[in-house]
Amino acid sequence: MEDRGYTFVEHEKPLRYEEGDLTVTRGSAWTGPGCHLGCGVLMYTDEDGRLVKVEGDRENPFNQGRLCARCLALPEVVNHENRLTHPMKRAREMRGKDTWERISWDEAFDLIADTFLALRDQYGPECVTFWQGTGRDIAPWITRLAWSYGSPNYTVALSGTACYAPRIAGCRVSSGAFWLGDYSQQFADRYDNPEWNVPGMILIWGNNPVVSNSDGLYGHWVTDCMKRGSKIIVVDPKRTWLASKSEVFLQLRPGTDAALAMGMLNVMIEEGIYDKDFVDCWCYGFDELAERVSAFTPEKVESITWVPADKIRAAARAFAAADGAIVQWGVAVDMTKETLPAGQAISALFEITGNVDVPGGMIAPPSILYYAAGWGRELIPEEIRQQKKIGNDVYPLFKAAMGPASTDETINTLETGKPYKLRAGWLQTTNPLACTGPDPKRTLAALDTLEFIVVVDLFMTPTAMALADVLLPACTFPERDGIRVGDGVQRGESINKVTTIGECKSDMEINLEMGKRFNADAWPWDTVEDMFTFILKDTGMTFPELQENAPAYLPFTYKKHEKGLFRADGKPGFETGTGRIELWSTLYSMVGLDPLPYFEEPVPGPVSTPDAYETYPLVLTTGARQLGLFHSEHRQVPHLRAMHPDPVIEMNPATAVRYGLEDGDWAWVENERGRAKRRVRTTNALDPRVCSTDHAWWRPEAPAALEDGLFDLWNMNINQLITWTPGKSGLGSNYKTLLCRVYKVREGE
């Protein structure tokens, strides 16, 4: 194996070893079932090859032996009696009915290939739409599948692609890179690495890292840093456990993130507590930014956000004064309709304070395969991407800089047949009817216009039951080999197969087999292992070598912008039009967007729609994360369901009294679009004007057929209160800020 500067972890034991009657295999926990991280695990299998136990791998620097409840309960998922274990089909007219015919993999692949190829020949490849969800190891493989087929219409099943993509796009447009907090995760020796500094301040914004680990963050790193001296500031509508430990807690009104960030920028600039040298040397458009935020005084921002002006000043001063500062942000920023200006304002906090590309600040993660932009973009002609991708004519940013098609415009196209009719769909690792799709009845009706639909998943879901013509069973990660090339800092981690369930195939094996049928030249590998070795070619490792040696840490250096390591031309600076961090965006200006951050009142809202606020007097934020559940997954798993058996609406005790509710009551949460049923949980952690609920609820134990309620979806799905309405850029949507009223469920409802 060639030495290319990688750092390996010394292991006391080999990849596989015996412990009593069990075989122990070292590996990485990625997906499925859903997870974003890739923690080091030890998987225990018995003499029959059955997975019986999972533990954290103490030798893995990533999680150092710590695991969440979902990973500990993995054997319950893998061995669950309701796993999909073989391909199935049904006639199109039987959609929504629990009537399936078992078929072989060859029959399934041939049926799909014959149908898709015939549609491509007759209508063009753009007539097929490819949908991805979150969590599973899928993004590189589904993008390559779509583009090798010839379709530019790969998409993510969210209004405004409102998860991760807005922050990635915003960062890359303004600075040429996506930025993550530096918790030493890029080093094998972690906190002992001499180049790393403990961040002086961690600003946690729209994220609760001890519950939800976004962007490759392992939440315990925050508390690890706190033990080493880091202070924290928390921005959240709810007083979380971390908020209770913060120096300053900014309890904002949902949807007002941009105003709060601009208020903090106002303080930093007015008081001159930003990094003038960094701004002068490396930033573009500072004077324009200063003028824009000058109107956002802390007092004005208090009236918008409900955050006291003195706290806004205290937070700005503490962040600016820190020796190394991190912004740890999450999907709450993406799930605001005008997400780009909000993210732009928040990014400016670490940019004008010089916390870019430095120890204990924000870093650009090293990658083996940068999958956020997809894999295989060269496979589809640029003129097809420009002329045929859905949404390009409505949202110029999608045409100029985005890989996916607009999901919102895809829904419109399904309904109208314009600019052309979509004929078939490939839905992989996505459950839009239960999880991500606003207005699920509209989403169902739109997708049901497709003549042929393939769904790939682990279990029967509401989406699969309602829509699939062919249903393919996917592996969980202990049933397959793989490489971990996910969010955040990538490292050479291998996913190692230890068990087999039914006839399940991995997502990437399914895509490889279909890809060969669509475009053999684009998929030249005989096996997925050959494909992984190809991806690893720049590391000098084959996939089997990686399995034996993982984890492998990529070479990393700070201050790459000073060394010419960011720009394609090798010059110092950043990969932008100006070569600097663009506080005033030249690309936004070019595509007709405001080049500076701004705040726009969320609609509906207490300010923008006062009449609606009288009828629906509570601000509702959705998508609260739970320790035992990942989006719409895990509802079948006994130990995890016991942790959180029902969907919950959290509210202040005074709010509950006001509406005649008590802890444990079933309540309807309702607005003008629909309603959903929730258990009441009271907490002083929320403002009396705000309530919070979790998402993606359905009940696998309920009747499955569409005519029988589709797993109780229409009673449980909070997305019935949400619409398909993206921001001006086509990115972002108001999942986190709605209006509602609550009232008790009557007997028999």
XYZ file of C-alpha atoms in Angstrom:
749
model
C 0.000 0.000 0.000
C 1.436 3.348 -1.091
C 2.168 5.902 1.647
C 0.413 9.145 0.715
C 0.487 10.865 4.063
C -2.480 9.076 5.599
C -2.539 8.429 9.336
C -3.765 5.056 10.531
C -5.009 3.927 13.926
C -3.167 1.085 15.598
C -5.584 -1.730 16.522
C -4.980 -4.263 19.255
C -7.017 -6.883 17.402
C -7.552 -7.768 13.731
C -10.556 -6.849 11.608
C -12.344 -9.999 12.812
C -11.698 -12.024 15.938
C -13.437 -14.531 18.201
C -14.833 -13.749 21.626
C -16.315 -16.865 23.201
C -18.912 -18.283 20.828
C -19.257 -14.994 18.961
C -17.367 -13.435 16.064
C -16.536 -9.760 16.497
C -16.078 -7.555 13.426
C -14.796 -4.005 13.488
C -16.529 -1.535 11.215
C -18.210 1.785 10.683
C -21.890 2.433 11.361
C -23.347 4.422 8.561
C -26.599 3.445 6.910
C -29.267 2.087 6.619
C -30.970 2.434 8.936
C -30.681 6.188 9.001
C -27.583 7.838 10.404
C -25.269 10.614 9.247
C -22.134 9.798 11.181
C -20.089 6.636 10.753
C -19.243 5.756 14.340
C -16.766 2.987 14.995
C -18.601 -0.191 16.007
C -17.930 -3.751 17.057
C -20.550 -6.118 15.626
C -21.096 -9.487 17.325
C -22.481 -12.403 15.301
C -23.293 -15.926 16.474
C -22.386 -19.229 14.826
C -25.368 -18.889 12.495
C -24.204 -15.485 11.278
C -26.962 -13.647 13.128
C -26.184 -10.161 14.448
C -26.783 -10.320 18.209
C -25.026 -7.277 19.684
C -23.381 -3.983 18.755
C -20.912 -2.025 20.871
C -18.909 1.118 20.338
C -15.280 0.680 19.264
C -13.131 2.372 21.894
C -10.169 2.357 19.510
C -11.978 4.465 16.923
C -11.074 8.143 17.423
C -14.391 9.347 15.991
C -16.741 8.251 18.773
C -14.246 6.640 21.183
C -16.639 3.839 22.066
C -19.755 5.933 22.575
C -22.949 4.976 20.730
C -26.509 6.224 20.541
C -29.596 4.173 21.347
C -30.346 3.607 17.652
C -27.036 1.860 17.077
C -27.326 -0.224 20.224
C -30.757 -1.379 19.037
C -29.437 -2.289 15.580
C -29.995 -6.072 15.941
C -33.710 -5.362 16.395
C -33.743 -3.533 13.073
C -31.626 -6.018 11.130
C -33.517 -9.088 12.345
C -36.988 -7.538 12.389
C -39.736 -9.851 11.179
C -41.198 -7.107 8.968
C -38.060 -6.386 6.973
C -38.492 -6.371 3.225
C -36.517 -9.431 2.128
C -37.299 -9.978 -1.563
C -38.334 -7.919 -4.605
C -42.071 -7.482 -5.194
C -44.342 -6.014 -7.825
C -47.994 -5.200 -8.345
C -50.089 -3.785 -11.169
C -50.380 -0.011 -11.402
C -54.122 -0.147 -10.792
C -53.417 -1.898 -7.475
C -51.401 0.978 -6.002
C -52.366 1.593 -2.403
C -53.501 -2.008 -1.882
C -51.525 -4.538 0.119
C -51.435 -7.015 -2.764
C -47.909 -7.916 -3.833
C -46.347 -10.598 -5.997
C -42.900 -11.887 -5.114
C -40.427 -11.787 -8.008
C -36.734 -12.567 -8.513
C -34.031 -9.929 -8.718
C -33.449 -10.728 -12.391
C -37.137 -10.266 -13.099
C -37.174 -7.002 -11.155
C -34.083 -5.605 -12.864
C -35.328 -6.637 -16.306
C -38.784 -5.155 -15.728
C -37.337 -1.842 -14.537
C -34.721 -1.670 -17.297
C -37.174 -2.554 -20.058
C -39.643 0.064 -18.825
C -37.113 2.842 -18.262
C -35.290 2.230 -21.546
C -38.525 2.194 -23.502
C -39.552 5.496 -21.904
C -36.136 6.984 -22.681
C -36.394 5.955 -26.314
C -39.921 7.326 -26.712
C -39.914 10.481 -24.556
C -36.294 11.288 -23.697
C -34.414 10.533 -20.473
C -35.715 13.659 -18.733
C -39.120 11.939 -18.375
C -37.812 9.963 -15.361
C -37.432 11.668 -11.980
C -35.056 10.257 -9.341
C -35.864 11.047 -5.672
C -33.503 10.731 -2.721
C -34.179 10.994 0.989
C -31.701 11.427 3.828
C -29.620 9.198 6.022
C -28.620 6.240 3.893
C -25.402 5.930 1.947
C -27.013 6.947 -1.311
C -26.152 10.394 -2.719
C -23.186 9.371 -4.929
C -24.924 6.314 -6.282
C -28.338 7.778 -7.095
C -26.874 10.852 -8.796
C -24.674 8.637 -10.955
C -27.676 6.436 -11.725
C -29.814 9.407 -12.803
C -27.094 11.082 -14.846
C -25.897 7.877 -16.498
C -29.506 7.196 -17.513
C -29.469 10.697 -18.995
C -31.972 12.407 -16.695
C -31.070 15.772 -15.145
C -34.029 15.382 -12.789
C -32.418 14.047 -9.657
C -34.029 15.679 -6.637
C -34.405 15.622 -2.856
C -37.904 15.148 -1.449
C -38.115 18.462 0.404
C -39.623 21.806 -0.453
C -36.726 24.141 -1.166
C -34.272 21.206 -0.843
C -34.349 22.460 2.730
C -31.810 20.213 4.421
C -28.044 20.797 4.251
C -28.087 21.880 0.591
C -28.894 25.564 1.297
C -25.973 25.896 3.704
C -23.609 24.057 1.356
C -24.706 26.162 -1.608
C -24.514 29.412 0.367
C -21.041 28.692 1.693
C -19.667 27.550 -1.636
C -21.079 30.582 -3.434
C -19.635 33.035 -0.903
C -16.321 31.342 -0.114
C -15.793 28.336 -2.383
C -16.031 25.804 0.452
C -18.400 24.461 3.077
C -17.293 25.215 6.628
C -17.453 23.003 9.700
C -16.510 23.508 13.306
C -13.017 22.295 14.205
C -13.329 19.718 16.983
C -10.052 17.992 15.975
C -12.099 15.357 14.125
C -9.648 15.484 11.210
C -6.813 14.093 13.352
C -6.278 10.487 14.450
C -4.881 11.688 17.795
C -7.817 14.057 18.202
C -7.609 16.447 21.156
C -3.916 15.650 21.713
C -2.886 16.874 18.275
C -0.401 19.740 18.757
C -1.755 21.767 15.813
C -5.279 21.936 17.225
C -6.579 24.550 19.647
C -9.629 24.266 21.851
C -12.245 26.674 20.446
C -12.870 29.537 22.820
C -16.535 29.804 21.860
C -19.073 27.510 20.179
C -22.172 29.266 18.864
C -24.858 26.579 18.572
C -27.457 27.847 16.116
C -30.608 25.903 15.253
C -29.070 22.609 16.297
C -29.135 20.437 19.405
C -25.954 18.409 18.912
C -26.434 16.033 21.824
C -29.602 14.794 20.070
C -29.128 15.631 16.363
C -25.704 15.243 14.809
C -25.629 17.377 11.657
C -22.830 17.815 9.117
C -20.769 14.890 10.383
C -20.719 16.239 13.943
C -20.680 13.761 16.808
C -22.558 15.673 19.492
C -20.339 14.656 22.382
C -17.494 16.629 20.808
C -19.223 19.794 22.010
C -19.221 18.597 25.601
C -15.667 17.287 25.181
C -14.618 20.806 24.212
C -16.619 22.323 27.063
C -14.674 20.133 29.477
C -11.496 21.533 27.917
C -12.596 25.144 28.353
C -14.923 26.029 25.473
C -17.811 28.335 26.286
C -21.083 28.146 24.397
C -23.811 30.451 23.113
C -27.111 28.848 22.097
C -29.680 30.159 19.610
C -32.895 28.148 19.834
C -36.622 28.666 20.433
C -36.338 26.035 23.168
C -34.127 26.062 26.246
C -32.236 22.833 25.628
C -29.855 21.141 28.029
C -26.951 22.845 26.273
C -28.770 26.189 26.483
C -28.879 25.752 30.249
C -25.066 25.506 30.193
C -24.529 28.502 27.898
C -22.929 31.867 28.541
C -25.767 33.493 26.609
C -29.055 31.908 25.547
C -30.813 33.646 22.663
C -34.388 32.328 22.662
C -35.564 33.641 19.314
C -38.927 33.572 17.586
C -38.803 30.804 14.955
C -37.951 32.092 11.485
C -36.136 35.258 12.598
C -32.588 33.878 12.395
C -31.455 36.348 9.722
C -32.508 39.344 11.802
C -30.684 38.015 14.871
C -27.460 37.401 12.947
C -27.656 40.851 11.380
C -28.137 42.355 14.844
C -24.978 40.617 16.059
C -23.107 41.819 12.963
C -24.339 45.336 13.703
C -22.772 45.200 17.164
C -19.463 43.769 15.912
C -19.123 46.385 13.177
C -20.375 49.384 15.167
C -18.054 48.540 18.055
C -15.119 47.647 15.783
C -14.640 44.226 17.378
C -14.236 42.281 14.136
C -10.877 41.148 12.669
C -9.928 44.166 10.565
C -6.778 42.601 9.116
C -8.619 39.487 7.938
C -11.453 41.541 6.483
C -9.095 43.903 4.660
C -7.036 41.080 3.193
C -9.531 38.313 2.526
C -13.091 39.689 2.377
C -15.011 41.415 -0.409
C -18.013 43.712 0.131
C -17.503 44.584 3.780
C -18.609 48.209 3.412
C -21.832 47.119 1.717
C -22.460 44.584 4.484
C -21.832 47.236 7.127
C -24.363 49.537 5.502
C -26.968 46.769 5.224
C -26.748 45.733 8.894
C -26.567 49.302 10.203
C -30.368 49.403 10.448
C -30.458 46.241 12.550
C -29.757 47.726 15.952
C -30.166 45.364 18.914
C -33.315 47.230 19.908
C -34.875 46.780 16.468
C -33.827 43.149 16.416
C -35.370 42.606 19.845
C -38.744 43.721 18.456
C -38.409 41.186 15.622
C -36.883 38.175 17.371
C -38.146 38.535 20.969
C -34.494 38.308 22.118
C -33.517 41.088 24.566
C -31.128 43.672 23.111
C -28.635 43.269 25.958
C -28.330 39.543 25.179
C -27.712 40.275 21.502
C -24.881 42.618 22.455
C -23.449 40.146 24.966
C -23.459 37.304 22.436
C -21.812 39.406 19.710
C -19.080 40.612 22.069
C -18.389 37.154 23.490
C -18.134 35.555 20.041
C -15.893 38.307 18.675
C -13.580 38.185 21.699
C -13.095 34.409 21.657
C -9.752 32.821 20.874
C -11.130 30.578 18.139
C -14.882 30.441 17.531
C -17.212 27.963 15.871
C -20.712 28.308 14.480
C -22.398 24.946 14.961
C -25.498 25.321 12.821
C -28.198 22.905 11.783
C -31.165 22.365 9.510
C -33.239 25.020 11.280
C -31.301 27.501 9.133
C -32.169 25.552 5.963
C -35.822 25.250 6.952
C -36.477 28.962 6.767
C -38.038 30.163 3.539
C -35.364 32.796 2.899
C -32.594 30.449 3.962
C -29.816 31.881 1.785
C -29.775 35.380 3.335
C -30.104 33.847 6.808
C -27.147 31.532 6.196
C -25.208 34.378 4.608
C -25.662 36.525 7.717
C -24.724 33.703 10.081
C -21.644 32.853 7.988
C -20.530 36.472 8.162
C -20.225 36.117 11.955
C -17.287 33.719 11.648
C -15.991 35.335 8.466
C -15.515 38.908 9.679
C -14.040 37.655 12.962
C -11.372 35.711 11.052
C -12.443 32.297 12.334
C -11.851 30.725 8.922
C -9.354 27.964 8.147
C -7.718 28.251 11.584
C -7.315 25.913 14.578
C -10.377 25.925 16.783
C -12.385 27.858 14.177
C -14.175 26.823 11.011
C -12.449 24.417 8.633
C -13.081 23.090 5.123
C -13.396 19.300 5.455
C -11.062 17.022 3.489
C -12.868 14.555 1.231
C -12.279 11.239 -0.504
C -15.417 11.681 -2.617
C -17.138 15.056 -2.458
C -20.662 13.790 -2.945
C -22.648 16.950 -2.107
C -22.452 17.919 -5.789
C -23.226 14.343 -6.843
C -20.970 11.813 -8.530
C -20.800 11.506 -12.279
C -21.830 14.983 -13.370
C -19.706 14.576 -16.487
C -22.012 11.783 -17.650
C -24.809 14.112 -18.662
C -24.319 16.714 -21.407
C -24.311 20.252 -20.087
C -26.920 21.347 -22.617
C -29.310 18.710 -21.222
C -28.647 19.914 -17.699
C -29.178 23.525 -18.687
C -32.220 23.074 -20.935
C -34.094 20.143 -19.419
C -33.526 20.217 -15.661
C -36.797 21.060 -13.954
C -36.732 24.438 -12.198
C -33.925 26.038 -14.171
C -36.341 28.413 -15.885
C -37.884 29.486 -12.573
C -34.816 29.617 -10.319
C -31.646 30.847 -12.078
C -29.494 29.738 -9.137
C -30.464 26.128 -9.853
C -29.314 26.590 -13.425
C -26.064 28.289 -12.439
C -24.929 26.372 -9.395
C -27.190 23.523 -8.235
C -26.931 19.822 -9.060
C -30.485 18.753 -8.129
C -33.671 19.743 -9.881
C -36.184 21.815 -7.936
C -38.521 19.509 -6.029
C -41.196 22.200 -5.816
C -41.178 22.623 -9.583
C -41.129 18.842 -9.968
C -44.432 18.721 -8.077
C -45.802 21.430 -10.390
C -44.569 19.531 -13.442
C -46.198 16.317 -12.246
C -49.493 18.194 -11.904
C -49.403 20.237 -15.108
C -47.285 18.239 -17.542
C -45.256 21.393 -18.210
C -42.610 21.896 -19.512
C -42.983 18.191 -20.318
C -44.667 15.161 -18.831
C -42.814 13.051 -16.283
C -43.470 9.349 -16.862
C -41.629 7.337 -14.201
C -39.999 7.701 -10.813
C -37.145 6.087 -8.895
C -37.587 6.670 -5.132
C -34.652 5.485 -3.024
C -34.136 6.005 0.711
C -37.074 8.405 0.768
C -40.480 8.386 2.395
C -41.910 11.742 1.299
C -45.514 11.012 2.215
C -44.631 10.477 5.876
C -41.450 12.453 6.337
C -40.344 15.296 4.082
C -43.109 16.177 1.651
C -45.354 19.121 2.568
C -49.066 18.724 1.928
C -48.803 14.912 1.681
C -52.162 14.465 -0.054
C -51.018 16.809 -2.802
C -47.667 15.017 -2.910
C -49.417 11.660 -3.213
C -51.671 12.865 -6.023
C -48.731 14.383 -7.909
C -46.529 11.288 -7.699
C -49.447 9.029 -8.543
C -49.541 10.587 -12.032
C -46.352 8.694 -12.852
C -46.916 5.622 -15.018
C -44.263 3.513 -13.269
C -42.623 3.880 -9.853
C -39.746 1.975 -8.243
C -39.199 2.241 -4.477
C -36.095 0.980 -2.642
C -36.307 0.637 1.142
C -35.756 -1.480 4.269
C -39.388 -1.746 5.385
C -42.815 -1.174 3.921
C -43.523 2.542 4.292
C -46.557 4.707 3.540
C -44.832 5.921 0.376
C -44.069 2.389 -0.812
C -47.572 1.151 -0.006
C -49.278 4.048 -1.738
C -47.111 4.344 -4.837
C -44.669 1.532 -5.636
C -45.151 -0.679 -8.680
C -41.847 -2.430 -7.963
C -40.438 -2.590 -4.427
C -36.785 -3.525 -3.887
C -35.411 -4.611 -0.465
C -32.279 -2.785 0.687
C -29.609 -3.932 3.122
C -28.847 -2.454 6.476
C -25.162 -1.663 6.907
C -24.209 -4.913 8.736
C -25.429 -6.757 5.614
C -23.023 -5.094 3.184
C -19.544 -3.798 2.540
C -18.944 -0.133 1.845
C -16.925 3.011 2.352
C -17.976 5.881 4.552
C -17.903 9.037 2.403
C -20.477 11.122 4.211
C -21.036 14.555 5.653
C -18.270 16.455 7.378
C -14.611 15.458 7.558
C -14.230 12.295 5.504
C -11.843 9.599 6.574
C -11.101 6.165 5.224
C -13.731 4.108 7.025
C -15.013 0.753 5.829
C -18.457 -0.710 6.355
C -18.027 -4.442 6.773
C -20.588 -7.125 6.095
C -21.291 -9.550 8.955
C -24.728 -11.000 8.241
C -27.256 -11.746 5.485
C -31.004 -11.181 5.606
C -33.198 -12.705 2.916
C -32.402 -11.553 -0.603
C -31.613 -7.944 0.338
C -29.066 -6.041 -1.732
C -27.171 -2.902 -0.836
C -28.281 0.408 -2.321
C -25.050 0.703 -4.265
C -25.268 -2.860 -5.629
C -28.818 -2.137 -6.796
C -27.640 1.045 -8.482
C -24.610 -0.642 -10.035
C -26.786 -3.374 -11.518
C -29.325 -0.893 -12.857
C -26.593 1.467 -14.053
C -25.029 -1.269 -16.167
C -28.375 -1.738 -17.888
C -28.834 1.991 -18.453
C -25.287 2.901 -19.524
C -22.626 0.204 -19.184
C -19.755 2.577 -20.000
C -20.631 4.695 -16.948
C -20.542 1.637 -14.662
C -17.467 -0.336 -15.771
C -16.994 -2.234 -12.500
C -17.793 -5.912 -12.046
C -18.543 -5.575 -8.331
C -19.230 -2.878 -5.792
C -15.843 -3.666 -4.258
C -14.197 -2.753 -7.580
C -16.218 0.468 -7.591
C -15.043 1.318 -4.061
C -11.424 0.699 -5.066
C -11.894 3.092 -7.994
C -13.189 5.786 -5.641
C -10.223 5.196 -3.333
C -7.662 5.448 -6.153
C -6.208 8.772 -4.980
C -5.526 7.293 -1.547
C -3.311 4.532 -2.900
C -5.472 1.929 -1.135
C -7.642 -0.829 -2.514
C -10.919 -1.502 -0.769
C -9.661 -4.712 0.901
C -6.609 -2.794 2.151
C -8.850 -0.103 3.589
C -10.931 -2.727 5.380
C -7.851 -4.051 7.138
C -6.464 -0.636 8.052
C -9.476 1.638 8.611
C -9.873 4.242 9.841
C -7.415 6.181 7.690
C -7.121 9.933 8.288
C -6.450 12.203 5.329
C -3.598 14.727 5.368
C -4.791 18.079 6.717
C -3.333 21.553 7.006
C -4.657 24.864 8.296
C -4.590 28.247 6.521
C -4.921 26.749 3.081
C -6.153 30.102 1.794
C -2.709 31.545 2.497
C -0.946 28.656 0.742
C -2.903 28.569 -2.519
C -4.554 25.257 -1.656
C -8.175 26.322 -2.186
C -7.990 27.807 -5.672
C -7.719 25.804 -8.866
C -5.056 28.233 -10.131
C -2.906 27.703 -7.031
C -3.050 31.352 -5.969
C -3.743 32.421 -2.386
C -7.368 33.110 -1.579
C -10.729 31.424 -2.005
C -12.424 29.768 -4.985
C -14.809 32.629 -5.777
C -15.112 35.150 -8.576
C -13.133 37.721 -6.615
C -10.744 35.265 -4.950
C -12.022 36.469 -1.577
C -14.807 35.597 0.817
C -17.717 37.431 -0.737
C -19.805 39.190 1.894
C -21.449 40.796 -1.170
C -22.042 37.880 -3.520
C -21.144 38.361 -7.152
C -22.963 35.142 -8.123
C -26.177 36.088 -6.322
C -26.089 39.423 -8.102
C -25.501 37.671 -11.435
C -28.616 35.464 -11.042
C -30.860 38.286 -9.868
C -30.757 37.659 -6.118
C -29.925 40.197 -3.441
C -26.131 39.973 -3.024
C -26.343 40.872 0.687
C -28.086 39.209 3.614
C -31.564 40.435 4.455
C -34.472 39.558 6.733
C -37.962 38.849 5.487
C -40.830 38.138 7.862
C -41.967 34.516 7.665
C -45.377 33.980 6.090
C -47.615 33.167 7.839
C -46.530 34.813 11.065
C -47.554 37.120 13.901
C -46.294 40.148 11.955
C -46.888 39.236 8.309
C -50.412 37.816 8.742
C -51.970 39.365 11.881
C -55.501 38.266 10.950
C -54.401 34.636 10.662
C -52.531 35.030 13.964
C -55.805 35.857 15.700
C -57.283 32.560 14.518
C -54.081 30.529 14.915
C -52.356 32.210 17.877
C -49.362 29.911 18.374
C -46.083 29.865 16.456
C -45.335 26.233 15.593
C -41.911 24.810 14.829
C -41.743 21.265 13.461
C -39.049 18.621 13.149
C -37.906 18.372 16.783
C -35.402 15.511 16.882
C -35.718 12.497 19.187
C -32.917 10.331 20.565
C -34.406 6.997 19.515
C -35.840 7.828 16.091
C -34.350 8.918 12.774
C -36.906 10.805 10.690
C -39.620 8.292 9.687
C -37.536 5.228 10.598
C -37.486 3.001 13.710
C -41.224 3.088 14.483
C -41.194 -0.763 14.295
C -38.327 -1.202 16.771
C -39.580 -2.076 20.282
C -36.843 -0.519 22.427
C -36.733 2.683 20.360
C -40.494 3.058 20.071
C -40.766 2.611 23.846
C -38.543 5.671 24.282
C -40.973 7.773 22.251
C -44.220 5.882 21.593
C -46.315 8.770 20.236
C -45.887 12.074 18.421
C -45.615 14.948 20.883
C -46.583 18.611 20.937
C -44.524 20.537 23.498
C -45.887 23.746 24.968
C -45.489 25.982 27.981
C -47.671 24.963 30.974
C -49.445 28.331 30.776
C -50.314 27.596 27.146
C -51.745 24.206 28.059
C -53.928 25.755 30.775
C -55.104 28.428 28.338
C -56.441 25.744 25.987
C -57.727 23.306 28.613
C -54.990 20.741 28.053
C -52.918 18.603 30.416
C -49.826 16.454 30.075
C -50.656 13.256 28.214
C -53.798 14.548 26.544
C -54.293 13.882 22.865
C -54.634 17.213 21.054
C -55.233 18.342 17.495
C -52.658 20.757 16.075
C -54.395 22.669 13.312
C -54.112 25.512 10.821
C -56.031 26.480 7.697
C -54.377 23.652 5.700
C -54.984 20.667 7.962
C -54.472 19.073 11.334
C -52.493 16.320 13.055
C -52.872 14.464 16.343
C -50.295 14.838 19.124
C -49.694 13.977 22.787
C -49.332 17.065 24.962
C -46.085 17.536 26.856
C -45.676 20.693 28.936
C -42.325 22.358 29.512
C -41.076 25.688 30.772
C -38.360 25.503 28.105
C -40.665 27.131 25.530
C -42.053 30.649 25.289
C -45.844 30.581 25.900
C -46.311 31.878 22.344
C -44.439 28.953 20.763
C -45.025 25.214 20.523
C -42.810 22.500 19.076
C -43.494 19.097 17.564
C -41.622 16.160 16.084
C -42.130 15.041 12.505
C -42.382 12.001 10.221
C -45.013 10.100 12.180
C -46.886 7.048 11.001
C -47.776 3.800 12.787
C -46.469 0.594 11.176
C -48.877 -1.385 13.365
C -51.931 0.369 11.847
C -53.783 -0.886 8.734
C -51.532 -0.531 5.711
C -53.781 -0.033 2.703
C -54.466 3.459 1.413
C -58.207 2.981 1.804
C -57.686 1.985 5.455
C -55.670 5.076 6.385
C -52.160 4.271 5.141
C -50.624 3.378 8.502
C -52.673 6.133 10.238
C -50.768 8.703 8.200
C -53.616 11.180 7.838
C -54.046 11.438 11.608
C -50.346 11.692 12.425
C -48.578 13.662 9.698
C -47.711 17.216 10.781
C -46.739 18.081 7.194
C -50.442 18.442 6.468
C -49.966 21.927 7.944
C -47.129 22.803 5.515
C -47.140 23.890 1.858
C -44.758 23.529 -1.068
C -43.427 27.103 -0.952
C -39.674 27.692 -1.427
C -37.731 30.926 -1.075
C -36.879 33.358 -3.867
C -33.794 31.338 -4.769
C -35.719 28.056 -4.879
C -33.945 27.007 -1.673
C -35.444 26.967 1.803
C -39.009 26.522 3.028
C -40.926 27.211 6.224
C -40.882 23.879 8.010
C -39.764 25.610 11.213
C -42.213 28.492 11.436
C -45.964 28.078 11.076
C -49.088 29.275 12.857
C -51.478 26.885 14.581
C -54.092 26.372 17.238
C -54.433 23.405 19.588
C -57.479 21.745 21.087
C -58.303 18.476 22.803
C -59.168 15.387 20.781
C -62.722 14.373 21.501
C -63.709 10.827 22.389
C -63.934 8.689 19.276
C -61.724 10.913 17.121
